[in-house]
PDB file of C-alpha atoms in Angstrom:
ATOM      1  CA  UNK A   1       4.559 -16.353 -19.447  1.00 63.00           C
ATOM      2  CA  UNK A   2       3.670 -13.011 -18.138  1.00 75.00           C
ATOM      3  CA  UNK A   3       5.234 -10.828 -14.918  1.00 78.00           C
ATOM      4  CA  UNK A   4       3.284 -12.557 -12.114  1.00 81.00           C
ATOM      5  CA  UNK A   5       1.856  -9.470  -9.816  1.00 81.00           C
ATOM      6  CA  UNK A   6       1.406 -11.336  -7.326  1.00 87.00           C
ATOM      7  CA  UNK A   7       5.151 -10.827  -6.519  1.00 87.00           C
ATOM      8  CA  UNK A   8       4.592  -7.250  -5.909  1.00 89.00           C
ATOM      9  CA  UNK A   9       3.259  -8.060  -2.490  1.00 91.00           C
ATOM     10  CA  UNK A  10       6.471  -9.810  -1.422  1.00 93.00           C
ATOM     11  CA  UNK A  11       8.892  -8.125  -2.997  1.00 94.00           C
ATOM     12  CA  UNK A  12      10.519  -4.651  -2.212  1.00 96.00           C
ATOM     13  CA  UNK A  13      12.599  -1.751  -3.291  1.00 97.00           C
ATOM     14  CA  UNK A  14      16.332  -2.817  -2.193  1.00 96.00           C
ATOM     15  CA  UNK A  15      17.002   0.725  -1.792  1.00 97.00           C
ATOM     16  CA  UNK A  16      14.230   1.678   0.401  1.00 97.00           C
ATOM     17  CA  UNK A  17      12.603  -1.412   1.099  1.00 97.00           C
ATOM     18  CA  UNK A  18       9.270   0.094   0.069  1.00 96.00           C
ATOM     19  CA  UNK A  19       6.229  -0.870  -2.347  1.00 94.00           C
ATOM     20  CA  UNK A  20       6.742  -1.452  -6.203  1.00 96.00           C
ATOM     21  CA  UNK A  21       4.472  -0.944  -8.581  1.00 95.00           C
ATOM     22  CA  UNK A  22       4.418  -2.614 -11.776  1.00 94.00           C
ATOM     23  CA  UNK A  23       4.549  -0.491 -14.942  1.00 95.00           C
ATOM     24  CA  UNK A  24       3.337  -2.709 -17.993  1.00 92.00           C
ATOM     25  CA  UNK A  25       4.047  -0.594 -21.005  1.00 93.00           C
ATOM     26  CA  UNK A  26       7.695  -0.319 -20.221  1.00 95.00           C
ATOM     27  CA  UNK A  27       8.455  -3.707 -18.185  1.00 94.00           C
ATOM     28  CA  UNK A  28       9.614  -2.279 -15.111  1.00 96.00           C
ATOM     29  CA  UNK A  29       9.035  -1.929 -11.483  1.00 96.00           C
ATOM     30  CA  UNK A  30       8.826   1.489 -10.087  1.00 97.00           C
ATOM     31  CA  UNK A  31       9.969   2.945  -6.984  1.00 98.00           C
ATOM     32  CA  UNK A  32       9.214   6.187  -6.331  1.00 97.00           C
ATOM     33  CA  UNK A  33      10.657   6.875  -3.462  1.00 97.00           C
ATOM     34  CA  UNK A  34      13.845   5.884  -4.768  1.00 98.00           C
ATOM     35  CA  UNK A  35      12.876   7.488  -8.016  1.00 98.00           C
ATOM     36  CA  UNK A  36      14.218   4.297  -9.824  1.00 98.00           C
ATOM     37  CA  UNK A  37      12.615   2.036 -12.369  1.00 98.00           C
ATOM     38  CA  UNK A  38      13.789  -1.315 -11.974  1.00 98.00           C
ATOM     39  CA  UNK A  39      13.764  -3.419 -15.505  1.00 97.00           C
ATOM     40  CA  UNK A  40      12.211  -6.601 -16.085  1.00 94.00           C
ATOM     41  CA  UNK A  41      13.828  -9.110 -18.434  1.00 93.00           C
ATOM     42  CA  UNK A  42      12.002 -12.389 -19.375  1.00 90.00           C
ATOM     43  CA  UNK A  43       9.273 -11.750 -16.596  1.00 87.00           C
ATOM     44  CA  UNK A  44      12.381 -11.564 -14.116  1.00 90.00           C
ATOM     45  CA  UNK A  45      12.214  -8.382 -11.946  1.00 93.00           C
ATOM     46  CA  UNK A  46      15.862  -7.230 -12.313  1.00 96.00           C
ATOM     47  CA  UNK A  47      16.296  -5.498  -8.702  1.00 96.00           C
ATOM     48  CA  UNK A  48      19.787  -4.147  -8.991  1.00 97.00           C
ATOM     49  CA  UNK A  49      20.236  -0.621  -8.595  1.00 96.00           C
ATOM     50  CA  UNK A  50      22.934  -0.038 -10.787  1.00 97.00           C
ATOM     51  CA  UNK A  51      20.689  -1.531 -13.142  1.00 97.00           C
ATOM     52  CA  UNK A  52      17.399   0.916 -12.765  1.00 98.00           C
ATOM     53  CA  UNK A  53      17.353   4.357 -14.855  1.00 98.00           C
ATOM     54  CA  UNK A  54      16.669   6.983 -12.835  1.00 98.00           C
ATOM     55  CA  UNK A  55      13.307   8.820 -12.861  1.00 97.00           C
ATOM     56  CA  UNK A  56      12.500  11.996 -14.076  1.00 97.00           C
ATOM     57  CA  UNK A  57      10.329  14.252 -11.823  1.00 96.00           C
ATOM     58  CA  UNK A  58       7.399  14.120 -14.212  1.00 96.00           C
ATOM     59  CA  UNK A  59       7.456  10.176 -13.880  1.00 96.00           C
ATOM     60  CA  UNK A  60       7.356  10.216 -10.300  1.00 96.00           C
ATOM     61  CA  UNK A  61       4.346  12.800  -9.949  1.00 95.00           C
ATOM     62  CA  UNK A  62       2.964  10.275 -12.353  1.00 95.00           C
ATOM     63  CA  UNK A  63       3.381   7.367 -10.374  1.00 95.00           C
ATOM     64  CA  UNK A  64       2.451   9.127  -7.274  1.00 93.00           C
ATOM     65  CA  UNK A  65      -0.866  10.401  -8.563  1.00 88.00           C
TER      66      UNK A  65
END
């Protein structure tokens, strides 16, 4: 079973309550606004903040371009 995307149109940042977008590669959901990456463990979006690494500012240009 794969992350379902679908849940990125329902779900939200708990921090800011804005969009996530799903990053593939490294199994997380990003937030840039709250410059977090929010982990993914057996297709279950993990939406803890203590549990999200923080961003570096190359990431979040990244994700914002």
């Amino acid at each position: 079973m794969a992350f379902d995307r679908k849940l990125l149109e329902i779900i939200a940042c708990p921090v800011t309550k804005g969009k996530l977008q799903y990053d593939a590669g490294n199994k997380e959901l990003i937030s840039t606004a709250a410059k977090l990456a929010y982990p993914i463990n057996d297709d279950i979006p993990v939406l803890l903040e203590n549990e999200a690494r923080e961003l570096s500012a190359d990431e979040v240009e990244q994700w914002n371009s």
